[in-house]
Tab-separated table of C-alpha atoms and ligand atoms in Angstrom:
chain	number	residue	atom	x	y	z
A	28	MET	CA	122.707	104.460	68.219
A	29	LYS	CA	121.977	107.523	68.096
A	30	LYS	CA	118.429	109.115	67.471
A	31	ARG	CA	118.540	110.398	64.280
A	32	SER	CA	116.103	113.735	63.173
A	33	TRP	CA	112.692	113.473	61.788
A	34	ALA	CA	111.735	115.900	59.031
A	35	GLU	CA	108.143	116.962	57.288
A	36	PRO	CA	107.318	114.215	54.681
A	37	TRP	CA	106.146	116.958	51.951
A	38	LYS	CA	108.293	119.769	50.091
A	39	ILE	CA	107.007	122.866	49.723
A	40	LYS	CA	105.436	123.348	46.220
A	41	MET	CA	103.715	126.891	46.522
A	42	VAL	CA	104.363	129.545	49.126
A	43	GLU	CA	102.303	132.308	51.064
A	44	PRO	CA	104.410	135.226	52.052
A	45	LEU	CA	104.284	136.213	55.632
A	46	ARG	CA	105.271	139.570	57.427
A	47	MET	CA	106.714	140.667	59.943
A	48	THR	CA	105.338	143.808	61.917
A	49	SER	CA	106.539	146.693	64.243
A	50	ARG	CA	105.794	146.850	68.018
A	51	ALA	CA	104.049	149.920	67.292
A	52	GLU	CA	102.170	148.305	64.519
A	53	ARG	CA	101.332	145.512	66.945
A	54	GLU	CA	99.944	147.716	69.806
A	55	ARG	CA	97.874	149.827	67.318
A	56	ALA	CA	96.163	146.487	65.860
A	57	LEU	CA	95.449	144.683	69.393
A	58	ALA	CA	94.122	148.041	71.114
A	59	GLU	CA	91.840	147.934	67.869
A	60	ALA	CA	91.356	144.149	68.291
A	61	GLY	CA	90.480	145.311	72.228
A	62	TYR	CA	92.962	142.794	73.005
A	63	ASN	CA	91.195	139.673	71.759
A	64	THR	CA	93.217	137.843	69.612
A	65	PHE	CA	90.156	136.638	67.666
A	66	LEU	CA	89.594	139.727	66.471
A	67	LEU	CA	92.706	140.727	64.930
A	68	ARG	CA	93.124	140.913	61.107
A	69	SER	CA	95.033	137.825	60.083
A	70	GLU	CA	97.516	140.182	57.541
A	71	ASP	CA	98.792	141.696	61.115
A	72	VAL	CA	99.582	138.209	62.662
A	73	TYR	CA	103.074	136.847	61.418
A	74	ILE	CA	102.582	133.339	62.756
A	75	ASP	CA	99.175	132.322	63.215
A	76	LEU	CA	98.278	129.393	65.970
A	77	LEU	CA	94.733	130.693	66.782
A	78	THR	CA	93.473	127.089	65.545
A	79	ASP	CA	94.270	124.123	63.791
A	80	SER	CA	90.502	124.223	62.287
A	81	GLY	CA	90.375	124.758	58.485
A	82	THR	CA	93.760	125.760	58.500
A	83	SER	CA	95.581	122.980	56.980
A	84	ALA	CA	97.979	123.211	53.854
A	85	MET	CA	95.892	121.158	51.393
A	86	SER	CA	98.276	118.579	48.884
A	87	ASP	CA	98.534	119.126	45.665
A	88	ARG	CA	96.249	115.730	45.209
A	89	GLN	CA	93.998	117.789	47.006
A	90	TRP	CA	94.468	120.917	45.020
A	91	SER	CA	93.771	118.176	41.644
A	92	ALA	CA	90.828	117.301	43.260
A	93	LEU	CA	89.266	120.324	43.468
A	94	MET	CA	89.189	120.725	39.325
A	95	LEU	CA	87.077	117.376	39.909
A	96	GLY	CA	84.679	119.088	41.553
A	97	ASP	CA	80.864	117.962	40.436
A	98	GLU	CA	78.858	120.849	41.009
A	99	SER	CA	75.469	118.823	40.875
A	100	TYR	CA	72.994	119.986	42.754
A	101	ALA	CA	71.756	115.965	43.450
A	102	GLY	CA	74.003	113.204	43.396
A	103	SER	CA	77.691	114.679	42.762
A	104	ARG	CA	79.852	112.204	42.086
A	105	ASN	CA	82.145	113.704	44.794
A	106	TYR	CA	79.315	112.666	47.361
A	107	TYR	CA	79.522	109.288	46.615
A	108	ASP	CA	83.848	109.315	46.795
A	109	LEU	CA	83.171	111.005	50.111
A	110	GLU	CA	80.762	108.268	51.843
A	111	GLN	CA	83.364	105.630	50.615
A	112	ALA	CA	86.410	108.000	51.887
A	113	MET	CA	83.833	107.660	55.083
A	114	SER	CA	83.246	104.260	55.115
A	115	ASP	CA	87.206	102.914	54.496
A	116	VAL	CA	88.286	105.103	57.642
A	117	TYR	CA	85.461	105.611	59.753
A	118	GLY	CA	83.541	102.411	58.967
A	119	PHE	CA	80.322	103.975	59.893
A	120	ALA	CA	76.901	102.830	57.418
A	121	GLU	CA	74.777	106.315	57.366
A	122	PHE	CA	76.819	108.877	56.041
A	123	ILE	CA	75.419	112.989	56.090
A	124	PRO	CA	77.470	115.743	55.020
A	125	THR	CA	76.921	119.054	56.679
A	126	HIS	CA	78.849	122.340	56.189
A	127	GLN	CA	81.167	122.068	59.239
A	128	GLY	CA	81.223	120.125	62.595
A	129	ARG	CA	78.326	122.589	63.970
A	130	GLY	CA	76.147	121.412	61.194
A	131	ALA	CA	76.309	117.781	62.348
A	132	GLU	CA	76.403	118.653	65.991
A	133	PHE	CA	72.909	121.223	65.317
A	134	LEU	CA	71.400	117.593	63.744
A	135	LEU	CA	72.483	115.465	66.263
A	136	SER	CA	71.089	117.444	69.461
A	137	GLN	CA	67.929	118.409	67.658
A	138	LEU	CA	66.974	114.771	67.055
A	139	MET	CA	68.482	113.181	70.148
A	140	ILE	CA	67.760	115.208	72.797
A	141	LYS	CA	64.459	115.925	74.547
A	142	PRO	CA	64.130	119.322	76.751
A	143	GLY	CA	65.403	118.384	80.401
A	144	GLN	CA	67.971	115.813	79.288
A	145	PHE	CA	71.494	115.514	80.157
A	146	VAL	CA	74.208	114.886	78.117
A	147	PRO	CA	77.003	113.525	79.544
A	148	GLY	CA	80.606	113.965	78.183
A	149	ASN	CA	84.462	114.307	78.783
A	150	MET	CA	84.725	117.890	78.994
A	151	TYR	CA	82.979	120.599	77.171
A	152	PHE	CA	83.563	121.811	73.687
A	153	THR	CA	81.848	125.179	73.269
A	154	THR	CA	80.244	124.538	69.971
A	155	THR	CA	79.027	120.868	71.525
A	156	ARG	CA	77.560	122.140	74.618
A	157	TYR	CA	76.091	125.371	72.719
A	158	HIS	CA	73.791	122.766	70.741
A	159	GLN	CA	73.003	120.411	73.450
A	160	GLU	CA	72.134	123.506	75.155
A	161	LEU	CA	69.748	124.879	72.586
A	162	ALA	CA	68.173	121.518	72.329
A	163	GLY	CA	67.002	121.704	75.745
A	164	GLY	CA	69.743	119.213	77.343
A	165	GLN	CA	72.260	119.713	79.933
A	166	PHE	CA	75.646	118.968	79.538
A	167	VAL	CA	77.276	116.851	82.453
A	168	ASP	CA	81.521	116.366	82.574
A	169	VAL	CA	82.457	113.417	83.368
A	170	ILE	CA	85.899	113.608	82.177
A	171	ILE	CA	88.835	111.488	84.590
A	172	ASP	CA	89.785	114.326	87.323
A	173	GLU	CA	93.651	114.179	85.745
A	174	ALA	CA	92.454	116.147	83.152
A	175	HIS	CA	91.487	119.291	84.667
A	176	ASN	CA	95.287	119.188	86.603
A	177	PRO	CA	97.623	120.500	83.843
A	178	THR	CA	100.873	118.773	85.707
A	179	SER	CA	99.248	115.655	85.646
A	180	THR	CA	101.099	113.673	83.305
A	181	PHE	CA	98.381	110.887	83.048
A	182	PRO	CA	98.982	109.183	79.421
A	183	PHE	CA	94.972	108.995	78.793
A	184	LYS	CA	93.629	112.647	80.116
A	185	GLY	CA	90.691	112.402	77.783
A	186	ASN	CA	89.313	108.743	79.494
A	187	VAL	CA	85.979	109.376	80.998
A	188	CYS	CA	85.885	108.519	84.398
A	189	LEU	CA	82.982	105.284	84.856
A	190	LYS	CA	82.154	106.173	88.240
A	191	LYS	CA	81.283	109.659	87.330
A	192	LEU	CA	79.061	108.545	84.675
A	193	GLN	CA	77.873	105.528	87.039
A	194	HIS	CA	76.684	107.993	89.367
A	195	LEU	CA	74.943	109.800	87.231
A	196	ILE	CA	72.852	107.198	85.893
A	197	ASP	CA	72.237	106.459	89.492
A	198	GLU	CA	70.996	109.686	90.361
A	199	GLN	CA	68.938	110.305	87.000
A	200	GLY	CA	68.155	107.314	85.626
A	201	THR	CA	68.339	106.091	81.816
A	202	ASP	CA	65.468	108.092	80.660
A	203	LYS	CA	66.770	111.255	81.646
A	204	ILE	CA	70.421	110.816	79.767
A	205	ALA	CA	70.175	111.575	76.140
A	206	TYR	CA	73.294	109.836	75.185
A	207	LEU	CA	76.822	109.871	76.098
A	208	SER	CA	79.172	112.254	74.132
A	209	LEU	CA	82.715	111.034	73.829
A	210	GLU	CA	85.705	113.109	72.296
A	211	THR	CA	88.676	111.560	70.835
A	212	ASN	CA	91.990	113.684	72.154
A	213	VAL	CA	90.049	116.014	73.730
A	214	ASN	CA	90.226	119.877	72.997
A	215	MET	CA	89.580	121.425	75.519
A	216	ALA	CA	91.788	119.548	77.744
A	217	GLY	CA	94.675	120.191	75.922
A	218	GLY	CA	93.974	117.571	72.766
A	219	GLN	CA	94.905	114.407	75.447
A	220	PRO	CA	93.736	111.033	74.097
A	221	CYS	CA	91.463	108.154	75.445
A	222	SER	CA	92.283	104.642	75.622
A	223	MET	CA	91.040	102.089	73.863
A	224	GLU	CA	90.253	100.193	77.427
A	225	ASN	CA	88.523	103.508	78.613
A	226	ILE	CA	86.732	103.974	75.445
A	227	LYS	CA	85.249	100.123	75.659
A	228	ALA	CA	84.254	99.897	79.039
A	229	THR	CA	82.683	103.473	78.823
A	230	CYS	CA	80.402	101.980	76.027
A	231	GLU	CA	79.699	98.928	77.593
A	232	LEU	CA	78.428	100.828	80.617
A	233	CYS	CA	76.495	102.802	77.955
A	234	HIS	CA	75.069	100.255	76.173
A	235	GLN	CA	74.504	98.007	78.993
A	236	HIS	CA	71.809	101.060	80.147
A	237	ASP	CA	70.714	101.608	76.659
A	238	ILE	CA	72.329	104.894	76.521
A	239	PRO	CA	73.846	105.560	72.902
A	240	VAL	CA	77.077	106.772	72.603
A	241	PHE	CA	77.880	109.590	69.925
A	242	LEU	CA	81.569	110.241	69.060
A	243	ASP	CA	83.028	113.252	68.262
A	244	ALA	CA	85.197	112.138	66.081
A	245	THR	CA	87.132	116.022	64.677
A	246	ARG	CA	90.581	114.253	65.979
A	247	CYS	CA	89.983	110.667	66.152
A	248	VAL	CA	93.369	109.847	64.133
A	249	GLU	CA	95.483	111.795	66.186
A	250	ASN	CA	93.845	109.921	69.167
A	251	ALA	CA	94.604	106.911	67.402
A	252	TRP	CA	98.201	107.572	67.104
A	253	PHE	CA	98.217	108.261	70.742
A	254	ILE	CA	96.946	104.465	71.530
A	255	LYS	CA	99.228	103.059	69.048
A	256	GLN	CA	101.941	104.688	71.039
A	257	ARG	CA	101.427	104.837	74.473
A	258	GLU	CA	98.674	101.541	75.164
A	259	ALA	CA	100.290	98.236	75.658
A	260	GLY	CA	98.707	95.934	72.881
A	261	TRP	CA	98.658	98.466	70.159
A	262	ASN	CA	101.867	99.219	68.424
A	263	ASP	CA	101.679	96.976	65.594
A	264	ARG	CA	98.282	97.896	64.484
A	265	SER	CA	97.769	100.313	61.763
A	266	VAL	CA	96.064	103.932	62.913
A	267	VAL	CA	93.356	103.246	60.701
A	268	GLU	CA	92.693	99.584	62.277
A	269	ILE	CA	92.264	101.885	65.634
A	270	VAL	CA	90.484	104.683	64.231
A	271	ARG	CA	87.837	101.750	62.888
A	272	ASP	CA	88.129	100.019	66.035
A	273	ILE	CA	86.911	103.086	68.212
A	274	CYS	CA	84.257	104.092	65.834
A	275	ASN	CA	83.151	100.182	66.004
A	276	LEU	CA	82.342	100.809	69.256
A	277	THR	CA	80.238	103.693	69.013
A	278	ASP	CA	76.461	104.360	67.378
A	279	GLY	CA	77.369	107.575	65.496
A	280	CYS	CA	79.908	110.379	65.178
A	281	THR	CA	79.688	113.839	64.283
A	282	MET	CA	82.732	115.212	62.625
A	283	SER	CA	84.820	118.211	61.395
A	284	GLY	CA	87.005	117.942	58.417
A	285	LYS	CA	88.724	120.966	59.290
A	286	LYS	CA	91.460	119.355	61.363
A	287	ASP	CA	92.358	115.639	60.930
A	288	SER	CA	90.512	115.275	57.152
A	289	LEU	CA	92.990	118.118	56.278
A	290	VAL	CA	90.645	120.763	54.371
A	291	ASN	CA	89.471	124.220	54.889
A	292	THR	CA	85.700	123.520	55.019
A	293	GLY	CA	83.735	120.433	55.640
A	294	GLY	CA	82.212	117.659	58.075
A	295	PHE	CA	79.628	115.088	58.167
A	296	LEU	CA	77.289	113.188	60.650
A	297	ALA	CA	77.469	109.288	60.566
A	298	VAL	CA	75.235	106.686	62.170
A	299	ASN	CA	74.616	103.313	62.056
A	300	ASP	CA	71.088	103.798	62.870
A	301	ILE	CA	68.994	103.963	59.244
A	302	LYS	CA	65.874	105.837	61.158
A	303	LEU	CA	68.037	108.143	62.832
A	304	ALA	CA	69.701	109.103	59.614
A	305	GLU	CA	66.652	109.313	57.958
A	306	GLU	CA	65.293	111.695	60.700
A	307	ALA	CA	68.904	113.698	59.959
A	308	ARG	CA	68.549	113.651	56.262
A	309	ASN	CA	65.062	115.260	56.417
A	310	LEU	CA	66.403	118.273	58.957
A	311	LEU	CA	69.362	118.477	57.085
A	312	VAL	CA	67.734	119.974	53.866
A	313	CYS	CA	66.234	122.755	56.069
A	314	HIS	CA	69.524	123.767	57.536
A	315	GLU	CA	72.466	122.786	55.134
A	316	GLY	CA	71.276	121.595	51.599
A	317	LEU	CA	70.493	118.129	50.112
A	318	HIS	CA	71.659	114.845	51.649
A	319	THR	CA	74.067	114.670	49.113
A	320	TYR	CA	75.986	117.797	49.318
A	321	GLY	CA	74.666	119.020	53.037
A	322	GLY	CA	76.803	122.343	52.917
A	323	MET	CA	79.473	121.540	50.889
A	324	ALA	CA	80.204	122.254	47.163
A	325	GLY	CA	81.375	119.260	45.138
A	326	ARG	CA	84.551	120.277	45.346
A	327	ASP	CA	85.080	120.453	48.583
A	328	MET	CA	83.552	117.371	49.134
A	329	ALA	CA	86.333	115.847	46.696
A	330	ALA	CA	88.873	117.737	48.270
A	331	MET	CA	88.160	115.573	51.700
A	332	ALA	CA	87.708	112.531	50.221
A	333	VAL	CA	91.530	112.988	49.332
A	334	GLY	CA	92.301	114.270	52.534
A	335	MET	CA	90.453	111.702	54.670
A	336	HIS	CA	92.752	108.917	53.444
A	337	GLU	CA	96.037	111.473	53.971
A	338	SER	CA	95.064	112.205	57.460
A	339	ILE	CA	95.576	107.946	58.242
A	340	GLU	CA	98.739	108.056	56.515
A	341	GLU	CA	101.430	106.926	59.097
A	342	ASP	CA	104.231	109.435	58.302
A	343	HIS	CA	101.440	112.168	57.737
A	344	ILE	CA	100.511	111.668	61.604
A	345	ARG	CA	104.007	110.706	63.019
A	346	SER	CA	105.111	114.395	61.767
A	347	ARG	CA	102.146	115.660	62.889
A	348	VAL	CA	102.189	115.176	66.372
A	349	GLY	CA	106.009	115.032	66.111
A	350	GLN	CA	105.835	118.726	65.728
A	351	VAL	CA	103.574	119.680	68.174
A	352	GLN	CA	105.858	117.865	70.330
A	353	TYR	CA	108.954	119.470	69.382
A	354	LEU	CA	107.567	122.601	70.352
A	355	GLY	CA	106.198	121.236	73.641
A	356	GLU	CA	109.540	119.918	74.689
A	357	LYS	CA	111.365	123.207	73.636
A	358	LEU	CA	109.217	124.911	75.987
A	359	MET	CA	109.028	122.707	79.254
A	360	ASP	CA	113.218	122.607	78.516
A	361	ALA	CA	112.873	126.194	79.183
A	362	GLY	CA	110.913	125.694	82.533
A	363	ILE	CA	107.691	127.059	81.191
A	364	PRO	CA	104.493	125.518	82.652
A	365	ILE	CA	103.068	123.767	79.937
A	366	VAL	CA	99.874	121.181	79.971
A	367	GLN	CA	101.610	117.255	80.296
A	368	PRO	CA	101.819	115.408	78.869
A	369	ILE	CA	101.964	117.838	75.277
A	370	GLY	CA	98.761	117.023	73.178
A	371	GLY	CA	97.872	116.607	70.031
A	372	HIS	CA	97.215	119.520	68.327
A	373	GLY	CA	98.685	122.136	70.233
A	374	VAL	CA	100.835	123.304	73.382
A	375	TYR	CA	99.014	124.858	76.320
A	376	LEU	CA	100.341	127.506	78.629
A	377	ASP	CA	99.488	127.060	81.798
A	378	ALA	CA	98.730	130.732	81.822
A	379	ALA	CA	97.292	130.749	85.643
A	380	ALA	CA	101.198	129.842	86.645
A	381	PHE	CA	102.843	131.939	83.685
A	382	LEU	CA	101.287	134.832	85.175
A	383	ASP	CA	100.885	133.646	89.218
A	384	HIS	CA	100.486	137.407	90.070
A	385	LEU	CA	97.120	137.820	87.984
A	386	PRO	CA	93.856	137.455	90.099
A	387	ARG	CA	91.927	134.830	88.029
A	388	ASP	CA	89.028	138.123	87.394
A	389	GLU	CA	92.428	139.960	85.144
A	390	PHE	CA	92.013	136.778	83.085
A	391	PRO	CA	95.710	135.716	82.884
A	392	ALA	CA	95.120	133.754	79.915
A	393	GLN	CA	93.518	136.548	77.830
A	394	THR	CA	96.551	138.776	78.780
A	395	LEU	CA	99.039	136.377	77.980
A	396	ALA	CA	97.818	135.738	74.482
A	397	ALA	CA	97.802	139.650	74.472
A	398	ALA	CA	101.413	139.587	75.441
A	399	LEU	CA	102.627	137.006	73.060
A	400	TYR	CA	101.143	139.133	70.126
A	401	LEU	CA	103.116	141.948	71.166
A	402	ASP	CA	106.122	140.381	71.387
A	403	CYS	CA	106.255	139.176	67.688
A	404	GLY	CA	103.115	138.849	66.266
A	405	LEU	CA	102.442	135.254	67.379
A	406	ARG	CA	98.514	134.752	67.095
A	407	THR	CA	97.183	132.159	69.919
A	408	MET	CA	93.908	131.533	71.567
A	409	GLU	CA	92.403	132.249	75.283
A	410	ARG	CA	90.996	128.703	76.894
A	411	GLY	CA	90.062	129.418	80.262
A	412	ALA	CA	87.513	131.975	81.863
A	413	VAL	CA	86.669	134.040	78.936
A	414	SER	CA	86.014	130.726	76.889
A	415	ALA	CA	83.974	129.164	79.882
A	416	GLY	CA	81.338	132.068	79.751
A	417	ARG	CA	78.916	132.638	83.255
A	418	ASP	CA	76.871	129.642	85.198
A	419	ALA	CA	72.880	129.488	84.795
A	420	GLU	CA	73.104	132.081	87.867
A	421	GLY	CA	75.186	134.380	85.581
A	422	HIS	CA	78.272	134.464	87.473
A	423	ASN	CA	81.766	133.895	85.745
A	424	ILE	CA	82.839	130.430	85.850
A	425	PHE	CA	86.510	129.813	86.416
A	426	PRO	CA	87.775	126.139	85.140
A	427	LYS	CA	90.550	124.790	87.051
A	428	LEU	CA	92.280	124.970	83.580
A	429	GLU	CA	93.517	128.634	83.019
A	430	LEU	CA	95.294	128.074	79.396
A	431	VAL	CA	96.254	129.729	76.259
A	432	ARG	CA	96.306	127.109	73.374
A	433	LEU	CA	99.498	127.280	70.601
A	434	THR	CA	97.351	125.350	68.254
A	435	ILE	CA	99.483	123.539	65.018
A	436	PRO	CA	97.911	124.264	62.097
A	437	ARG	CA	98.570	120.821	59.908
A	438	ARG	CA	101.453	120.887	57.156
A	439	VAL	CA	101.930	124.285	57.059
A	440	TYR	CA	104.630	126.048	59.395
A	441	THR	CA	108.206	124.460	59.706
A	442	GLN	CA	110.724	123.756	62.436
A	443	ALA	CA	111.875	126.997	61.766
A	444	HIS	CA	108.751	128.766	62.526
A	445	MET	CA	108.360	126.493	65.764
A	446	ASP	CA	112.217	127.646	67.090
A	447	VAL	CA	110.422	131.356	66.330
A	448	THR	CA	107.678	130.128	68.315
A	449	ALA	CA	109.178	128.797	71.151
A	450	GLU	CA	111.484	132.322	71.178
A	451	SER	CA	108.311	134.112	71.171
A	452	VAL	CA	107.183	132.599	74.385
A	453	LEU	CA	110.446	132.728	76.242
A	454	ALA	CA	111.251	136.639	75.646
A	455	VAL	CA	107.376	137.238	77.225
A	456	TRP	CA	108.192	134.415	80.695
A	457	GLU	CA	111.784	136.556	81.034
A	458	HIS	CA	109.567	139.613	81.366
A	459	ARG	CA	106.193	138.065	83.058
A	460	ARG	CA	106.265	139.792	86.162
A	461	ALA	CA	106.037	143.338	84.212
A	462	VAL	CA	102.679	141.770	82.527
A	463	THR	CA	99.496	143.371	83.854
A	464	GLY	CA	96.141	142.260	83.650
A	465	LEU	CA	92.953	143.055	81.490
A	466	ARG	CA	89.121	144.062	82.404
A	467	MET	CA	86.417	142.919	80.185
A	468	THR	CA	84.616	146.019	78.635
A	469	TYR	CA	82.068	144.127	76.205
A	470	GLU	CA	80.695	140.973	76.665
A	471	PRO	CA	78.417	139.109	74.380
A	472	VAL	CA	75.641	136.767	75.591
A	473	ARG	CA	76.838	133.750	74.128
A	474	LEU	CA	80.466	132.610	73.049
A	475	ARG	CA	81.251	135.274	74.473
A	476	PHE	CA	85.343	134.240	73.492
A	477	PHE	CA	85.003	135.350	69.906
A	478	GLN	CA	83.971	138.752	70.041
A	479	ALA	CA	84.513	139.911	73.638
A	480	PHE	CA	86.503	143.115	74.091
A	481	PHE	CA	88.972	144.165	77.075
A	482	SER	CA	90.863	146.653	78.316
A	483	PRO	CA	94.558	147.043	79.872
A	484	LEU	CA	93.973	147.463	83.578
A	485	VAL	CA	97.324	149.522	83.821
A	486	GLY	CA	98.800	151.849	81.545
A	487	CYS	CA	97.807	151.359	77.738
A	488	THR	CA	99.519	147.551	77.381
A	489	VAL	CA	99.758	144.416	78.999
A	490	LEU	CA	103.205	143.925	78.483
A	491	PRO	CA	105.111	147.324	79.036
A	492	VAL	CA	108.591	145.700	78.134
A	493	ASP	CA	109.163	145.868	74.172
A	494	THR	CA	110.457	142.468	73.721
A	495	SER	CA	110.451	142.513	70.482
A	496	PRO	CA	113.190	140.395	68.329
A	497	GLU	CA	113.943	143.376	66.196
A	498	VAL	CA	115.031	145.180	69.109
A	499	VAL	CA	116.506	142.563	70.825
A	500	ALA	CA	118.307	140.580	68.467
A	501	ASN	CA	122.244	139.980	68.616
B	889	LIG	C1	86.223	121.902	66.227
B	889	LIG	C2	85.559	121.355	66.507
B	889	LIG	C3	84.126	120.967	66.206
B	889	LIG	C4	83.102	122.090	65.714
B	889	LIG	O1	83.557	122.159	64.472
B	889	LIG	P1	83.882	122.694	63.498
B	889	LIG	O2	84.100	122.394	62.279
B	889	LIG	O3	84.234	124.112	63.694
B	889	LIG	O4	82.215	123.202	63.224
B	889	LIG	C5	83.544	120.189	67.161
B	889	LIG	N1	84.413	119.349	68.270
B	889	LIG	C6	85.464	119.678	68.357
B	889	LIG	C7	86.294	118.695	69.545
B	889	LIG	C8	85.879	120.613	67.780
B	889	LIG	O5	87.625	120.937	67.936
């Protein structure tokens, strides 16, 4: 039978106009932003693929839920609804709301890490590692080697390398290990999933040594979808059953509701240990708010409770991941180097291969993100040396992966936007040899990628050719 098309499982009820800019406007905006896409004003952006964090479109049911916000200081009804939703989907015993994911990361790191301890994890995430370091811990990468190879097509590149983990345990002893930080659908690896088999084996190994496992459940639903699609024996299980099975193996999770849960803000910490939950609630009052709202308004908790249930609907998750695959396949068919397999929340361009004439200290990924913006106003994000920062001795870290992330917000853009995006990448690809690199002119000490400034090394732009669609159009 002929393969049939799929369409987004929603129709549009309200629209937000987009504005196309001219090449001259984009050049000015990019220079003002120090060639850093984080510093662009969103009104100067045409298609915004900077991040899928907090950028999702809410459903009519979520917008209705906002009106049912119970803004009581204590004991808001929405808190109990959200606690119930967390219990239905993730299944942990204790629920602690926070303003977003990093609020939960702060609580967990402060309570679980003693200075000098190690925190192994399957690749770092920016805020996660920052909080671990702030608490005196040291992150150790225990992801499998395939994750660092953009051309490996291994289906579960998020997996923990049990050998690396065992080695750390043997070398340092269990007392020196605070916990294992296990991320599902690993963001920095390109939205790559862990297999259920690996999650099971990893948790078993940790628990044999009394090392707790805390999940970064930010994209656990997307991971569950990949397990259903790719791992033998899971195809007839529902996504929510798989999410529950993953969570059941671990001791708790931090969660950014701004991703899977389809809200613009929110997050939580969930654990099974009642004593840890009590300590977290004590700390919560100081940093986030009372334990029945964390950092969220009642209405935000209401929208998140609805979003959490919507996130596990199979139609939704199929089209969410399907849209990312659609864009990724278009780019692959055109011969553009991307991280394979295509991930769950975005397509990652291999900037080191795309701009292989630029040395790493000219920041190929930062440069490519700037060039993509100049083409038609597409905003993407650098995930390479700028994001990786400096090591303890102050040297630039040059990670194996030098990527530009095209992150797809949930339920925001249509297939036509994906076509325009692919054409934009292709236009820069065709003129890639003309692209020149960047030099960093201002560097913040922490998480430098957010606020660093750059300037072109040659001339006054990284993309001397005008590839704008208004110029090249037929
Ligand atoms: C976004 C994210 C976080 C942090 O969550 P915020 O809501 O942005 O604070 C943590 N881990 C991963 C994997 C993320 O993608």
